[in-house]
PDB file of C-alpha atoms and ligand atoms in Angstrom:
ATOM      1  CA  MET A1154     -21.007   8.745  17.729  1.00 63.00           C
ATOM      2  CA  THR A1155     -19.298   8.863  14.268  1.00 76.00           C
ATOM      3  CA  SER A1156     -16.031   7.032  13.252  1.00 87.00           C
ATOM      4  CA  SER A1157     -13.491   7.289  10.402  1.00 95.00           C
ATOM      5  CA  PRO A1158     -11.432   4.654   9.070  1.00 98.00           C
ATOM      6  CA  TYR A1159      -7.602   4.485   9.296  1.00 98.00           C
ATOM      7  CA  ARG A1160      -6.636   5.106   5.684  1.00 98.00           C
ATOM      8  CA  VAL A1161      -3.661   3.502   3.972  1.00 98.00           C
ATOM      9  CA  LEU A1162      -2.100   4.132   0.508  1.00 99.00           C
ATOM     10  CA  CYS A1163       0.067   1.212  -0.934  1.00 99.00           C
ATOM     11  CA  VAL A1164       2.333   2.680  -3.575  1.00 99.00           C
ATOM     12  CA  CYS A1165       4.766   1.232  -6.239  1.00 98.00           C
ATOM     13  CA  LEU A1166       6.055   2.634  -9.574  1.00 98.00           C
ATOM     14  CA  GLY A1167       3.270   1.482 -12.070  1.00 98.00           C
ATOM     15  CA  ASN A1168       0.171   0.797  -9.589  1.00 98.00           C
ATOM     16  CA  ILE A1169      -0.304  -2.429 -12.147  1.00 98.00           C
ATOM     17  CA  CYS A1170       1.637  -5.153 -10.264  1.00 98.00           C
ATOM     18  CA  ARG A1171       2.860  -4.564  -6.538  1.00 98.00           C
ATOM     19  CA  SER A1172       0.735  -2.048  -4.969  1.00 99.00           C
ATOM     20  CA  PRO A1173      -2.741  -3.426  -6.245  1.00 98.00           C
ATOM     21  CA  THR A1174      -1.666  -6.755  -4.776  1.00 99.00           C
ATOM     22  CA  ALA A1175      -0.579  -5.191  -1.464  1.00 99.00           C
ATOM     23  CA  GLU A1176      -3.886  -3.304  -1.440  1.00 99.00           C
ATOM     24  CA  VAL A1177      -6.105  -6.380  -1.639  1.00 98.00           C
ATOM     25  CA  ILE A1178      -3.920  -8.252   0.749  1.00 98.00           C
ATOM     26  CA  LEU A1179      -3.667  -5.618   3.432  1.00 98.00           C
ATOM     27  CA  GLN A1180      -7.405  -4.758   3.034  1.00 98.00           C
ATOM     28  CA  HIS A1181      -8.143  -8.561   3.590  1.00 98.00           C
ATOM     29  CA  TYR A1182      -5.864  -9.056   6.533  1.00 98.00           C
ATOM     30  CA  ALA A1183      -7.087  -5.804   8.271  1.00 98.00           C
ATOM     31  CA  SER A1184     -10.735  -6.688   7.712  1.00 98.00           C
ATOM     32  CA  MET A1185     -10.310 -10.300   8.882  1.00 98.00           C
ATOM     33  CA  ALA A1186      -8.962  -8.711  12.038  1.00 98.00           C
ATOM     34  CA  GLY A1187     -11.912  -6.521  12.327  1.00 98.00           C
ATOM     35  CA  LEU A1188     -10.006  -3.231  12.076  1.00 98.00           C
ATOM     36  CA  MET A1189     -11.494  -0.408  10.291  1.00 98.00           C
ATOM     37  CA  VAL A1190      -9.043   0.136   7.797  1.00 98.00           C
ATOM     38  CA  GLU A1191      -9.548   1.549   4.126  1.00 98.00           C
ATOM     39  CA  VAL A1192      -6.770   0.493   1.702  1.00 98.00           C
ATOM     40  CA  ASP A1193      -6.148   2.087  -1.798  1.00 99.00           C
ATOM     41  CA  SER A1194      -3.106   1.989  -4.093  1.00 99.00           C
ATOM     42  CA  ALA A1195      -1.352   4.406  -6.547  1.00 99.00           C
ATOM     43  CA  GLY A1196       1.758   4.742  -8.535  1.00 98.00           C
ATOM     44  CA  THR A1197       4.625   7.255  -8.399  1.00 98.00           C
ATOM     45  CA  SER A1198       4.476   7.269 -12.051  1.00 98.00           C
ATOM     46  CA  ASN A1199       1.696   7.877 -14.505  1.00 97.00           C
ATOM     47  CA  TYR A1200       2.673   4.967 -17.033  1.00 97.00           C
ATOM     48  CA  HIS A1201      -0.748   3.286 -16.847  1.00 97.00           C
ATOM     49  CA  PRO A1202      -3.690   5.581 -16.023  1.00 98.00           C
ATOM     50  CA  ASN A1203      -6.915   3.756 -15.514  1.00 98.00           C
ATOM     51  CA  LYS A1204      -5.223   0.577 -16.403  1.00 98.00           C
ATOM     52  CA  ALA A1205      -6.474  -2.689 -14.712  1.00 98.00           C
ATOM     53  CA  PRO A1206      -3.552  -4.522 -13.037  1.00 98.00           C
ATOM     54  CA  ASP A1207      -1.080  -6.426 -15.195  1.00 98.00           C
ATOM     55  CA  PRO A1208      -2.945  -9.727 -16.489  1.00 98.00           C
ATOM     56  CA  ARG A1209      -0.103 -11.678 -14.677  1.00 98.00           C
ATOM     57  CA  THR A1210      -0.629  -9.831 -11.560  1.00 98.00           C
ATOM     58  CA  GLN A1211      -4.440 -10.766 -11.958  1.00 98.00           C
ATOM     59  CA  GLN A1212      -3.655 -14.421 -12.282  1.00 98.00           C
ATOM     60  CA  HIS A1213      -1.378 -14.869  -9.562  1.00 98.00           C
ATOM     61  CA  ALA A1214      -3.667 -12.888  -7.112  1.00 98.00           C
ATOM     62  CA  LYS A1215      -6.495 -15.279  -8.431  1.00 98.00           C
ATOM     63  CA  ASP A1216      -4.481 -18.388  -7.715  1.00 98.00           C
ATOM     64  CA  SER A1217      -3.987 -17.273  -4.231  1.00 98.00           C
ATOM     65  CA  GLY A1218      -7.635 -16.300  -3.619  1.00 98.00           C
ATOM     66  CA  TYR A1219      -7.243 -12.560  -4.174  1.00 98.00           C
ATOM     67  CA  ASP A1220      -9.221 -10.486  -6.784  1.00 98.00           C
ATOM     68  CA  VAL A1221      -7.648  -7.476  -7.941  1.00 98.00           C
ATOM     69  CA  SER A1222      -9.433  -7.357 -11.268  1.00 98.00           C
ATOM     70  CA  GLN A1223     -11.655  -4.176 -10.305  1.00 98.00           C
ATOM     71  CA  LEU A1224      -8.819  -1.941  -9.504  1.00 98.00           C
ATOM     72  CA  ARG A1225      -7.486   0.920 -11.724  1.00 98.00           C
ATOM     73  CA  ALA A1226      -4.031   2.457 -11.794  1.00 98.00           C
ATOM     74  CA  ARG A1227      -3.627   6.084 -10.884  1.00 98.00           C
ATOM     75  CA  GLN A1228      -0.792   8.305  -9.964  1.00 98.00           C
ATOM     76  CA  VAL A1229      -0.039   9.544  -6.341  1.00 98.00           C
ATOM     77  CA  GLN A1230      -1.497  13.084  -5.882  1.00 98.00           C
ATOM     78  CA  ALA A1231      -0.799  15.884  -3.454  1.00 98.00           C
ATOM     79  CA  GLN A1232      -4.257  15.371  -1.683  1.00 98.00           C
ATOM     80  CA  ASP A1233      -3.087  11.932  -0.930  1.00 98.00           C
ATOM     81  CA  PHE A1234      -0.536  13.120   1.472  1.00 98.00           C
ATOM     82  CA  ALA A1235      -3.189  15.127   3.245  1.00 98.00           C
ATOM     83  CA  ASP A1236      -6.148  12.312   3.125  1.00 98.00           C
ATOM     84  CA  PHE A1237      -4.226   9.216   4.094  1.00 98.00           C
ATOM     85  CA  ASP A1238      -2.911   8.243   7.510  1.00 98.00           C
ATOM     86  CA  LEU A1239      -0.150   6.186   6.139  1.00 98.00           C
ATOM     87  CA  ILE A1240       1.559   5.642   2.727  1.00 99.00           C
ATOM     88  CA  LEU A1241       3.402   2.464   2.428  1.00 99.00           C
ATOM     89  CA  ALA A1242       6.306   2.214  -0.487  1.00 99.00           C
ATOM     90  CA  MET A1243       6.909  -0.972  -2.018  1.00 98.00           C
ATOM     91  CA  ASP A1244      10.657  -0.429  -2.527  1.00 98.00           C
ATOM     92  CA  ASN A1245      13.239   2.275  -1.284  1.00 98.00           C
ATOM     93  CA  SER A1246      13.257   4.136  -4.684  1.00 98.00           C
ATOM     94  CA  ASN A1247       9.319   4.597  -4.284  1.00 98.00           C
ATOM     95  CA  LEU A1248       9.827   5.683  -0.589  1.00 98.00           C
ATOM     96  CA  ALA A1249      12.570   8.169  -1.597  1.00 98.00           C
ATOM     97  CA  ASP A1250      10.041   9.540  -4.350  1.00 98.00           C
ATOM     98  CA  LEU A1251       7.345  10.107  -1.708  1.00 99.00           C
ATOM     99  CA  HIS A1252       9.720  11.669   0.783  1.00 98.00           C
ATOM    100  CA  THR A1253      10.807  14.258  -2.057  1.00 98.00           C
ATOM    101  CA  GLN A1254       6.916  14.873  -2.670  1.00 98.00           C
ATOM    102  CA  ALA A1255       6.120  15.411   0.931  1.00 98.00           C
ATOM    103  CA  GLN A1256       9.255  17.771   1.326  1.00 98.00           C
ATOM    104  CA  GLN A1257       7.912  19.882  -1.813  1.00 98.00           C
ATOM    105  CA  LEU A1258       4.403  20.036  -0.271  1.00 98.00           C
ATOM    106  CA  ARG A1259       5.698  21.123   3.017  1.00 98.00           C
ATOM    107  CA  ALA A1260       7.590  23.776   1.416  1.00 98.00           C
ATOM    108  CA  GLN A1261       4.277  25.011  -0.338  1.00 98.00           C
ATOM    109  CA  ASN A1262       2.572  24.867   3.242  1.00 98.00           C
ATOM    110  CA  LYS A1263       0.366  22.040   1.944  1.00 98.00           C
ATOM    111  CA  ALA A1264      -0.939  19.481   4.340  1.00 98.00           C
ATOM    112  CA  VAL A1265       1.076  16.381   5.032  1.00 98.00           C
ATOM    113  CA  ASN A1266      -0.749  14.195   7.284  1.00 98.00           C
ATOM    114  CA  ALA A1267       0.477  10.627   6.242  1.00 98.00           C
ATOM    115  CA  GLN A1268       3.387   8.908   7.614  1.00 98.00           C
ATOM    116  CA  LEU A1269       5.826   7.441   5.024  1.00 98.00           C
ATOM    117  CA  ALA A1270       6.996   3.745   5.625  1.00 98.00           C
ATOM    118  CA  LEU A1271       7.995   0.761   3.635  1.00 98.00           C
ATOM    119  CA  MET A1272       5.476  -2.129   3.300  1.00 98.00           C
ATOM    120  CA  SER A1273       7.935  -4.529   4.907  1.00 98.00           C
ATOM    121  CA  GLU A1274       8.521  -2.072   7.942  1.00 98.00           C
ATOM    122  CA  HIS A1275       7.533  -4.499  10.606  1.00 98.00           C
ATOM    123  CA  CYS A1276       7.843  -7.665   8.665  1.00 97.00           C
ATOM    124  CA  ASP A1277      10.083 -10.318  10.370  1.00 95.00           C
ATOM    125  CA  LYS A1278      10.351 -12.365   7.487  1.00 97.00           C
ATOM    126  CA  TYR A1279      11.420  -9.759   5.004  1.00 96.00           C
ATOM    127  CA  PRO A1280      12.618  -7.097   7.410  1.00 95.00           C
ATOM    128  CA  LYS A1281      12.863  -3.637   5.672  1.00 94.00           C
ATOM    129  CA  GLN A1282      13.283  -5.597   2.433  1.00 97.00           C
ATOM    130  CA  PRO A1283      11.996  -4.098  -0.785  1.00 98.00           C
ATOM    131  CA  VAL A1284       8.978  -5.969  -2.547  1.00 98.00           C
ATOM    132  CA  PRO A1285      10.981  -6.627  -5.937  1.00 98.00           C
ATOM    133  CA  ASP A1286       9.384  -5.203  -9.049  1.00 98.00           C
ATOM    134  CA  PRO A1287       8.363  -8.300 -11.104  1.00 98.00           C
ATOM    135  CA  TYR A1288       7.191  -6.499 -14.445  1.00 98.00           C
ATOM    136  CA  TYR A1289      10.183  -7.574 -16.258  1.00 98.00           C
ATOM    137  CA  GLY A1290      10.641 -10.997 -15.013  1.00 97.00           C
ATOM    138  CA  GLY A1291       8.705 -14.305 -14.714  1.00 97.00           C
ATOM    139  CA  ALA A1292       6.316 -15.844 -12.698  1.00 98.00           C
ATOM    140  CA  GLU A1293       8.333 -16.428  -9.635  1.00 98.00           C
ATOM    141  CA  GLY A1294       8.537 -12.662  -9.290  1.00 98.00           C
ATOM    142  CA  PHE A1295       4.744 -12.468  -9.060  1.00 98.00           C
ATOM    143  CA  LYS A1296       4.591 -15.190  -6.381  1.00 98.00           C
ATOM    144  CA  GLN A1297       7.267 -13.670  -4.368  1.00 98.00           C
ATOM    145  CA  VAL A1298       5.126 -10.344  -4.410  1.00 98.00           C
ATOM    146  CA  ILE A1299       2.154 -12.216  -2.960  1.00 98.00           C
ATOM    147  CA  GLN A1300       4.353 -13.811  -0.320  1.00 98.00           C
ATOM    148  CA  GLN A1301       6.017 -10.610   0.909  1.00 98.00           C
ATOM    149  CA  CYS A1302       2.849  -8.739   0.837  1.00 98.00           C
ATOM    150  CA  GLU A1303       0.975 -11.496   2.911  1.00 98.00           C
ATOM    151  CA  SER A1304       3.879 -11.340   5.423  1.00 98.00           C
ATOM    152  CA  ALA A1305       4.021  -7.612   5.657  1.00 98.00           C
ATOM    153  CA  ALA A1306       0.348  -7.184   5.929  1.00 98.00           C
ATOM    154  CA  HIS A1307       0.181  -9.743   8.882  1.00 98.00           C
ATOM    155  CA  ALA A1308       2.910  -7.755  10.473  1.00 98.00           C
ATOM    156  CA  TRP A1309       1.144  -4.245  10.186  1.00 98.00           C
ATOM    157  CA  VAL A1310      -2.059  -5.726  11.530  1.00 98.00           C
ATOM    158  CA  GLU A1311      -0.214  -6.914  14.376  1.00 98.00           C
ATOM    159  CA  HIS A1312       1.558  -3.638  14.926  1.00 98.00           C
ATOM    160  CA  TRP A1313      -1.830  -1.710  14.626  1.00 98.00           C
ATOM    161  CA  GLN A1314      -3.191  -4.324  17.270  1.00 97.00           C
ATOM    162  CA  LEU A1315      -0.519  -3.747  19.671  1.00 98.00           C
ATOM    163  CA  THR A1316      -0.380   0.075  19.080  1.00 97.00           C
ATOM    164  CA  LYS A1317      -4.175   0.625  19.066  1.00 96.00           C
ATOM    165  CA  THR A1318      -3.324   2.947  16.135  1.00 96.00           C
ATOM    166  CA  VAL A1319      -6.300   2.140  14.028  1.00 97.00           C
ATOM    167  CA  GLN A1320      -8.796   2.471  16.919  1.00 95.00           C
ATOM    168  CA  ASN A1321      -7.177   5.710  18.166  1.00 95.00           C
ATOM    169  CA  LYS A1322      -7.659   7.090  14.636  1.00 96.00           C
ATOM    170  CA  ASN A1323     -11.304   5.564  14.525  1.00 96.00           C
ATOM    171  CA  TYR A1324     -12.509   7.296  17.698  1.00 91.00           C
ATOM    172  CA  GLU A1325     -10.403  10.494  17.622  1.00 85.00           C
ATOM    173  CA  ASN A1326     -12.475  13.997  17.908  1.00 66.00           C
ATOM    174  CA  ASN A1327     -15.633  12.227  18.484  1.00 56.00           C
TER     175      ASN A1327
HETATM  176  P1  4NP B 575       4.781  -1.891 -10.508  1.00 96.16           P
HETATM  177  O1  4NP B 575       5.452  -2.743 -11.779  1.00 96.16           O
HETATM  178  O2  4NP B 575       5.363  -0.765 -10.060  1.00 96.16           O
HETATM  179  O3  4NP B 575       4.662  -2.905  -9.370  1.00 96.16           O
HETATM  180  O4  4NP B 575       3.331  -1.661 -10.910  1.00 96.16           O
HETATM  181  C1  4NP B 575       5.754  -1.897 -13.007  1.00 96.16           C
HETATM  182  C2  4NP B 575       4.679  -1.841 -13.784  1.00 96.16           C
HETATM  183  C3  4NP B 575       5.129  -1.161 -14.836  1.00 96.16           C
HETATM  184  C4  4NP B 575       6.357  -0.675 -15.036  1.00 96.16           C
HETATM  185  C5  4NP B 575       7.288  -0.772 -14.172  1.00 96.16           C
HETATM  186  C6  4NP B 575       7.097  -1.629 -13.102  1.00 96.16           C
HETATM  187  N1  4NP B 575       6.747  -0.095 -16.521  1.00 96.16           N
HETATM  188  O5  4NP B 575       7.833   0.461 -16.735  1.00 96.16           O
HETATM  189  O6  4NP B 575       5.703   0.351 -17.324  1.00 96.16           O
END
């Protein structure tokens, strides 16, 4: 029997601060729970193609035990809407951009398989709150990103366990 992972794409604006952090944290929480989930990240913009995460993002992630240093930024592409099961936006502006792209793809009869949601969709500590953009601010903003991503990732894992969403994807059509 073959099985396929449940695929999640974390999305912010630049793909050098919030979404790489969300990617490694969500991947860590899902793997720790034994869920077959594959996480990637991308930006709605193409401001930093192929760049490593912002040095501040790398440092704060490292301080919290996460390694984002190997990730490289890329822009969201049409194929992502076909390939991923879930696309998680860091804030409402990212979510609105993703909904617009999904609508345009549907209008062109292109596949949109992904569900779109906020990273904080199920988070009880920051319910449906945006993960604030830390790029133009200080250290506190980067710490806040890690805290919110941890809380949100924990909530997604709980949600997947309750709903069996991941297992259902892993073993569908086999
Ligand atoms: P991110 O942060 O969306 O969390 O990666 C930003 C990174 C870069 C820029 C804005 C936000 N920028 O304007 O270059």
